[in-house]
Amino acid sequence: MAERAEVVFVDGVRTPFGRAGEKGMYWNTRADDLVVKAMIGLMERNPTLPGDRVDDVAIAATTQTGDQGLTLGRTSAILAGLPKTVPGFAIDRMCAGAMTAVTTMGSAIGFGSYELAIAGGVEHMGRHPMGGNADPNPRFIAEKLVSEDALVMGATAERIHDRFPAYSKERSDRYALRSQQKVAAAYQAGKIQPDLVPIAIRSEMGWGLADRDEAPRPETTMEGLANLKTPFRPHGRITAGNASGLNDGATACLLASSSAAKELGLGVKMKMVNFAFAGVEPEVMGLGPVPSTEKALRKAGLSISDIGLFELNEAFAVQVISFLDHFGIDDDDPRVNEYGGSIAFGHPLASSGVRLMNQLAAQFAEHPEVRYGLTAMCIGLGQGGTVIWENPNYDKKAKR
Ligand SMILES: CC(C)(COP(=O)(O)OP(=O)(O)OC[C@H]1O[C@@H](n2cnc3c(N)ncnc32)[C@H](O)[C@@H]1OP(=O)(O)O)[C@@H](O)C(=O)NCCC(=O)NCCS
């Protein structure tokens, strides 16, 4: 019998996120190189990690072809310089790919089979447009299992606005504006930079260095947001301003059993408490984090009031609002996305789960008064995923 273990998040990094497309900073960079660079950066930050002790490498991508194909976990482990004895594999749960890589590796550690594992994700949405080369079974539509627009994420967000008329476009825009402002403030305070692995990039102008996110728009105003087109529906409510964008980027993190972390002198930024995934109607996929969070809280024996920090993926402002509304949390509650979210940073699909974790880990260090936090995200085709974490710096006597 394997001996059950406590699972810890040792450290996590990411590449700066780029804007997808020919004008984006990673247009001439391979997707797999992004995640390889993130893994190298992670190992450089944790020099006491013996590469040959890594039990497995799980790397997520939504579109697993071309430079995102060929079992990414294995190819990127070799390219990152891990010994060839270290195995690896690829994972897909669309937007929650990296989150699923973490829960899968965390489960193997918790079960006692693994001691150390790398988990992460990459999405180069410039080279691999969303849904590109996918061939959804026609029965989905023909047999009315899902409606056609359930496969278009922006359309599913429009449906949340339809379903909950109280979530106005103005409210979504205001949420989006705050996300931009929080990201700008977090950059200004130097809170984002420490977890970024700079990447050498090539453009027509020669070599350069990507060392900050390309997508944030600190100049955003309510007037600017109000005038944007609604690409998913005439007179709709979803715009480029209140949605996450199309981006390129990669993330990687190191997970360990608490005993292996102690033995190797590795830091502990978070302890994994529990997690859950749940399904909802694909037509309103953005509601997914509500049941996944209820399920994860139930399994953890906690309630929403025990959670002191939230890192919610902002696929669309309206789906974050639906989560907050459900749990009775204000749109501008300071516990939520303290450094801003995907509306400003961007959302390279399968990589984003670990960005949420990096940010929660940084906030845990700043908030010893907080014991529990959670990372949650919605997932295409109608799912949600939630991971609950405990703060190792928790101090009962500390005050907010
Ligand atoms: C919404 C979406 C279609 C917009 O794509 P796009 O048109 O390529 O987006 P752009 O960045 O070019 O922005 C469009 C316009 O809005 C403007 N804009 C974007 N954000 C803005 C902001 N915060 N303030 C002011 N203007 C803004 C841009 O400048 C651009 O203006 P232009 O047309 O005059 O150049 C795309 O980002 C999208 O599909 N997002 C959702 C991604 C998704 O589904 N992810 C999975 C989640 S489950």
XYZ file of C-alpha atoms and ligand atoms in Angstrom:
448
model
C 0.000 0.000 0.000
C 1.271 3.463 -0.863
C 1.489 5.842 2.088
C -0.842 8.864 1.716
C 0.906 12.237 1.670
C 0.177 15.947 2.094
C 0.470 17.739 -1.281
C 2.255 21.083 -1.486
C 2.680 23.701 -4.210
C 6.383 24.452 -4.060
C 6.619 27.138 -6.725
C 5.119 28.273 -10.013
C 6.191 30.490 -12.900
C 4.914 31.572 -16.273
C 6.018 33.243 -19.439
C 4.709 36.748 -20.004
C 1.446 36.369 -21.955
C 1.409 37.694 -25.522
C -1.357 38.841 -27.865
C -2.093 36.101 -30.379
C -1.593 36.739 -34.073
C 0.981 38.055 -36.488
C 1.493 41.248 -34.506
C 1.888 39.393 -31.214
C 5.284 39.006 -29.589
C 5.344 35.194 -29.861
C 4.337 34.904 -33.517
C 7.800 33.531 -34.344
C 8.118 31.442 -31.177
C 7.132 27.783 -31.000
C 4.459 26.817 -28.473
C 6.543 24.016 -26.991
C 9.488 26.376 -26.536
C 7.286 28.582 -24.361
C 6.553 25.787 -21.911
C 10.140 24.501 -22.042
C 11.396 27.975 -21.077
C 8.886 28.111 -18.238
C 10.098 24.709 -16.967
C 13.756 25.762 -17.173
C 12.909 28.946 -15.250
C 11.120 26.884 -12.608
C 14.095 24.566 -12.138
C 16.561 27.467 -12.002
C 14.502 28.990 -9.183
C 14.593 25.708 -7.283
C 18.207 24.556 -7.644
C 17.950 21.961 -4.869
C 15.478 19.966 -6.971
C 17.265 16.874 -8.263
C 15.901 16.408 -11.821
C 16.086 12.629 -11.597
C 13.713 12.666 -8.603
C 10.860 14.211 -10.667
C 8.301 11.408 -10.944
C 6.272 12.795 -13.839
C 5.596 15.855 -16.001
C 2.009 16.718 -17.028
C 1.641 19.542 -19.570
C -1.729 20.675 -20.899
C -2.735 22.133 -24.252
C -6.192 22.399 -25.780
C -5.117 21.889 -29.368
C -2.661 19.005 -29.342
C -1.291 19.142 -32.872
C 1.833 20.590 -34.501
C 4.097 22.277 -31.963
C 1.511 21.507 -29.263
C 1.350 17.819 -30.201
C 3.482 14.750 -29.578
C 2.806 14.248 -25.855
C 3.967 17.644 -24.640
C 4.908 16.571 -21.118
C 7.443 14.112 -22.428
C 8.918 16.284 -25.197
C 9.166 19.361 -22.990
C 10.803 17.366 -20.159
C 13.570 16.262 -22.527
C 13.956 19.734 -24.046
C 14.070 21.338 -20.580
C 17.022 19.120 -19.717
C 15.395 16.693 -17.316
C 17.025 13.253 -17.364
C 15.516 10.906 -19.970
C 14.401 8.638 -17.117
C 11.715 11.225 -16.230
C 8.386 10.414 -17.933
C 5.759 12.887 -19.098
C 2.380 13.169 -20.764
C -0.138 15.636 -22.184
C -3.474 16.678 -20.726
C -6.564 18.399 -22.113
C -9.508 19.926 -20.308
C -9.622 23.065 -22.437
C -9.284 26.180 -20.225
C -8.648 24.050 -17.134
C -5.795 22.064 -18.683
C -3.073 23.287 -16.318
C -5.484 23.077 -13.397
C -6.182 19.451 -14.322
C -2.440 18.791 -14.681
C -2.071 20.067 -11.097
C -4.965 18.036 -9.686
C -3.792 14.904 -11.520
C -0.212 15.222 -10.283
C -1.452 16.288 -6.854
C -3.607 13.166 -6.690
C -0.639 10.927 -7.532
C 1.399 12.614 -4.781
C -1.473 12.454 -2.312
C -1.958 8.758 -3.077
C 1.710 8.217 -2.285
C 2.869 7.019 -5.707
C 4.812 10.210 -6.556
C 6.930 12.587 -4.471
C 7.729 15.334 -6.990
C 5.976 16.368 -10.192
C 5.888 19.231 -12.669
C 2.509 20.429 -13.984
C 1.679 23.225 -16.372
C 0.175 24.189 -19.664
C 0.629 26.113 -22.855
C -1.587 27.630 -25.504
C -0.339 29.464 -28.534
C -3.700 30.733 -29.745
C -1.968 32.525 -32.632
C -0.646 29.269 -34.049
C -3.592 27.195 -32.811
C -6.833 29.186 -33.089
C -9.591 28.086 -30.717
C -11.404 25.065 -32.103
C -8.999 24.842 -35.071
C -9.053 21.422 -36.745
C -11.637 20.192 -34.259
C -14.367 17.993 -35.723
C -17.244 18.001 -33.218
C -19.563 15.067 -33.703
C -22.566 16.304 -35.748
C -24.836 14.407 -33.361
C -24.146 17.095 -30.753
C -26.219 19.475 -32.863
C -28.382 17.078 -34.918
C -29.723 15.316 -31.843
C -29.992 18.639 -30.001
C -27.604 17.481 -27.280
C -26.239 21.012 -27.313
C -27.197 24.068 -29.340
C -24.787 25.201 -32.038
C -23.637 28.289 -30.193
C -22.624 26.195 -27.162
C -19.378 25.698 -29.051
C -18.774 29.474 -29.288
C -17.609 30.701 -25.910
C -18.638 34.323 -26.435
C -22.173 33.159 -27.307
C -22.369 31.171 -24.068
C -21.467 34.354 -22.180
C -24.238 36.266 -24.009
C -26.626 33.590 -22.737
C -25.606 34.276 -19.129
C -26.543 37.917 -19.690
C -29.886 36.698 -21.115
C -30.532 34.422 -18.189
C -29.708 36.997 -15.527
C -30.957 40.407 -16.715
C -29.550 41.986 -13.534
C -26.080 41.468 -14.972
C -26.063 44.462 -17.277
C -23.385 45.244 -19.849
C -22.479 48.280 -17.778
C -21.844 46.018 -14.770
C -19.645 43.730 -16.885
C -17.737 46.727 -18.241
C -17.213 48.113 -14.752
C -15.846 44.762 -13.608
C -13.532 44.691 -16.654
C -12.293 48.219 -15.990
C -11.399 47.258 -12.422
C -9.506 44.202 -13.675
C -7.399 46.443 -15.908
C -6.809 48.891 -13.061
C -5.819 46.129 -10.633
C -3.333 44.630 -13.099
C -1.781 48.057 -13.685
C -1.492 48.616 -9.916
C -0.026 45.138 -9.339
C 2.591 45.747 -12.057
C 3.349 49.139 -10.561
C 3.887 47.529 -7.166
C 6.148 44.849 -8.693
C 3.826 41.976 -7.767
C 3.575 40.308 -11.163
C 7.198 40.414 -12.351
C 8.737 37.943 -9.836
C 6.931 34.929 -11.324
C 7.631 35.793 -14.976
C 10.310 33.928 -16.945
C 11.575 36.340 -19.637
C 11.653 34.863 -23.143
C 13.956 35.765 -26.049
C 11.768 36.619 -29.042
C 12.443 37.153 -32.703
C 10.709 39.740 -34.883
C 11.463 41.599 -38.111
C 13.442 44.031 -35.949
C 15.742 41.238 -34.714
C 16.000 39.666 -31.286
C 14.145 41.073 -28.313
C 13.058 40.099 -24.827
C 9.498 39.442 -23.687
C 9.539 40.375 -20.016
C 6.002 41.626 -19.402
C 2.479 40.817 -20.504
C 1.430 42.283 -23.810
C -2.354 42.272 -23.397
C -3.126 44.665 -20.489
C -4.749 47.968 -21.509
C -4.175 50.310 -18.555
C -5.657 53.198 -20.546
C -9.112 51.534 -20.494
C -12.083 53.767 -19.633
C -15.805 53.106 -19.185
C -16.514 55.266 -22.259
C -14.046 53.254 -24.342
C -15.592 49.986 -23.199
C -19.127 51.220 -23.877
C -18.317 51.890 -27.528
C -16.821 48.498 -28.440
C -18.453 46.160 -30.942
C -20.324 43.070 -29.718
C -18.852 40.395 -31.998
C -21.002 37.487 -30.855
C -24.430 39.062 -31.381
C -25.800 42.323 -32.825
C -26.549 44.618 -29.883
C -25.055 42.020 -27.555
C -23.181 42.649 -24.340
C -19.905 40.756 -24.763
C -17.045 42.805 -26.216
C -13.278 42.538 -26.568
C -13.139 44.730 -23.467
C -15.146 42.595 -21.034
C -13.866 39.222 -22.295
C -10.484 37.600 -21.980
C -8.593 37.861 -25.243
C -6.765 35.552 -27.609
C -3.275 34.970 -26.205
C -0.060 32.950 -26.246
C 1.692 31.799 -23.088
C 2.815 28.964 -20.841
C 2.959 28.094 -17.142
C 4.753 25.502 -15.023
C 4.722 24.597 -11.344
C 6.411 22.162 -9.008
C 4.309 20.001 -6.699
C 5.685 17.782 -3.956
C 4.786 15.709 -0.951
C 5.455 17.782 2.152
C 8.069 15.242 3.255
C 9.982 15.443 -0.065
C 9.839 19.255 0.061
C 11.269 19.185 3.575
C 13.960 16.657 2.722
C 15.124 18.679 -0.322
C 14.893 22.116 1.273
C 12.170 23.238 -1.141
C 9.810 26.045 -0.168
C 6.084 25.518 0.419
C 3.843 28.244 -0.973
C 0.475 26.460 -0.642
C -0.983 23.196 0.625
C -3.611 21.464 -1.501
C -6.806 20.928 0.489
C -9.231 19.487 -2.051
C -10.581 19.996 -5.551
C -13.608 19.298 -7.710
C -14.797 19.527 -11.283
C -18.476 19.723 -12.223
C -20.607 19.895 -15.349
C -23.288 22.420 -16.324
C -25.274 23.045 -19.518
C -22.713 23.713 -22.274
C -24.810 26.711 -23.425
C -23.944 28.566 -20.212
C -20.515 27.096 -19.607
C -19.426 30.153 -17.609
C -21.620 29.077 -14.694
C -19.399 25.991 -14.187
C -17.330 27.307 -11.246
C -20.460 27.575 -9.075
C -21.141 23.822 -8.739
C -17.435 22.911 -8.817
C -16.831 25.288 -5.910
C -19.817 24.000 -3.942
C -18.566 20.455 -4.494
C -14.960 21.275 -3.522
C -16.100 23.136 -0.386
C -18.321 20.195 0.601
C -15.473 17.717 0.158
C -13.152 19.972 2.160
C -15.708 20.428 4.949
C -15.515 24.215 4.470
C -17.991 26.941 3.603
C -17.582 29.950 1.355
C -17.043 32.179 4.394
C -13.856 30.221 5.198
C -12.283 31.408 1.938
C -10.199 34.540 2.410
C -8.773 34.914 -1.110
C -10.206 34.048 -4.522
C -8.351 33.695 -7.814
C -11.083 33.382 -10.433
C -10.310 33.059 -14.111
C -11.985 35.913 -15.950
C -13.028 34.195 -19.169
C -15.800 36.800 -19.329
C -16.747 39.443 -16.773
C -20.344 38.194 -16.710
C -19.411 34.667 -15.669
C -17.274 35.945 -12.789
C -20.201 38.167 -11.758
C -22.483 35.108 -11.810
C -20.093 33.329 -9.420
C -19.823 36.295 -7.062
C -23.564 36.867 -7.113
C -24.284 33.230 -6.330
C -22.045 33.314 -3.262
C -23.174 36.772 -2.133
C -19.811 38.452 -2.799
C -19.608 42.040 -4.087
C -18.223 42.634 -7.592
C -15.424 44.721 -6.071
C -14.711 42.589 -2.997
C -11.001 43.030 -2.185
C -10.574 39.270 -1.605
C -11.252 38.597 -5.285
C -8.481 38.734 -7.909
C -6.388 41.193 -5.942
C -3.900 41.553 -8.814
C -6.569 41.615 -11.546
C -7.388 38.799 -13.937
C -7.544 37.333 -17.408
C -9.543 40.219 -18.877
C -6.308 42.198 -18.605
C -3.536 39.556 -18.458
C -5.026 37.436 -21.228
C -6.046 33.795 -21.146
C -3.885 31.372 -23.116
C -6.419 28.627 -22.466
C -4.671 25.529 -21.082
C -1.979 27.537 -19.301
C -4.126 29.812 -17.126
C -4.825 27.472 -14.192
C -1.266 27.767 -12.921
C -1.281 31.576 -13.337
C -4.168 31.657 -10.868
C -2.165 29.473 -8.466
C 0.994 31.605 -8.759
C -1.027 34.682 -7.868
C -2.839 33.022 -4.976
C 0.525 31.808 -3.634
C 1.928 35.360 -3.776
C -1.149 36.686 -1.975
C -0.912 33.975 0.711
C 2.567 35.305 1.529
C 1.134 38.821 1.866
C -1.880 37.737 3.931
C -0.930 35.575 6.926
C -4.393 36.308 8.350
C -5.949 34.213 5.565
C -6.091 30.458 6.060
C -7.841 29.251 2.908
C -8.015 30.435 -0.690
C -9.362 29.023 -3.894
C -8.633 28.998 -7.594
C -11.591 28.431 -9.919
C -12.335 28.583 -13.614
C -15.022 27.823 -16.175
C -14.360 25.355 -18.955
C -15.666 25.050 -22.522
C -18.508 22.587 -23.165
C -19.939 23.341 -19.750
C -17.671 22.572 -16.834
C -16.104 24.265 -13.859
C -13.017 23.447 -11.826
C -12.062 24.532 -8.304
C -8.991 23.852 -6.173
C -8.956 24.844 -2.506
C -5.592 25.717 -0.956
C -4.337 26.326 2.578
C -1.898 29.096 3.434
C 1.274 27.738 5.101
C 1.944 31.267 6.449
C -1.391 31.348 8.244
C -1.146 33.038 11.618
C -4.294 33.051 13.714
C -3.259 36.271 15.432
C -2.629 38.243 12.215
C -5.320 40.793 11.305
C -6.446 41.981 7.872
C -13.852 39.110 -28.036
C -12.898 38.737 -29.150
C -13.675 38.116 -30.328
C -12.202 40.019 -29.624
O -11.249 39.664 -30.561
P -10.478 40.776 -31.410
O -11.463 41.544 -32.215
O -9.351 40.113 -32.095
O -9.928 41.706 -30.220
P -9.027 42.973 -30.287
O -8.022 42.868 -29.200
O -8.524 43.221 -31.691
O -10.025 44.114 -29.870
C -11.055 44.568 -30.739
C -11.132 46.069 -30.641
O -11.476 46.412 -29.301
C -10.517 47.323 -28.766
N -10.360 47.045 -27.339
C -10.125 45.857 -26.748
N -10.060 46.011 -25.424
C -10.275 47.320 -25.154
C -10.308 48.084 -23.984
N -10.135 47.538 -22.777
N -10.554 49.411 -24.095
C -10.752 49.993 -25.289
N -10.696 49.294 -26.464
C -10.463 47.981 -26.386
C -9.250 47.040 -29.550
O -8.388 48.137 -29.544
C -9.801 46.751 -30.921
O -10.060 47.989 -31.551
P -9.893 48.174 -33.152
O -10.868 47.189 -33.754
O -10.229 49.597 -33.344
O -8.463 47.802 -33.427
C -11.827 37.723 -28.680
O -10.934 38.344 -27.780
C -12.417 36.514 -28.023
O -12.933 35.626 -28.708
N -12.350 36.429 -26.677
C -12.858 35.303 -25.951
C -11.831 34.215 -25.877
C -12.426 32.949 -25.326
O -13.527 32.548 -25.674
N -11.685 32.272 -24.480
C -12.129 31.086 -23.850
C -12.926 31.434 -22.683
S -13.897 30.085 -22.165
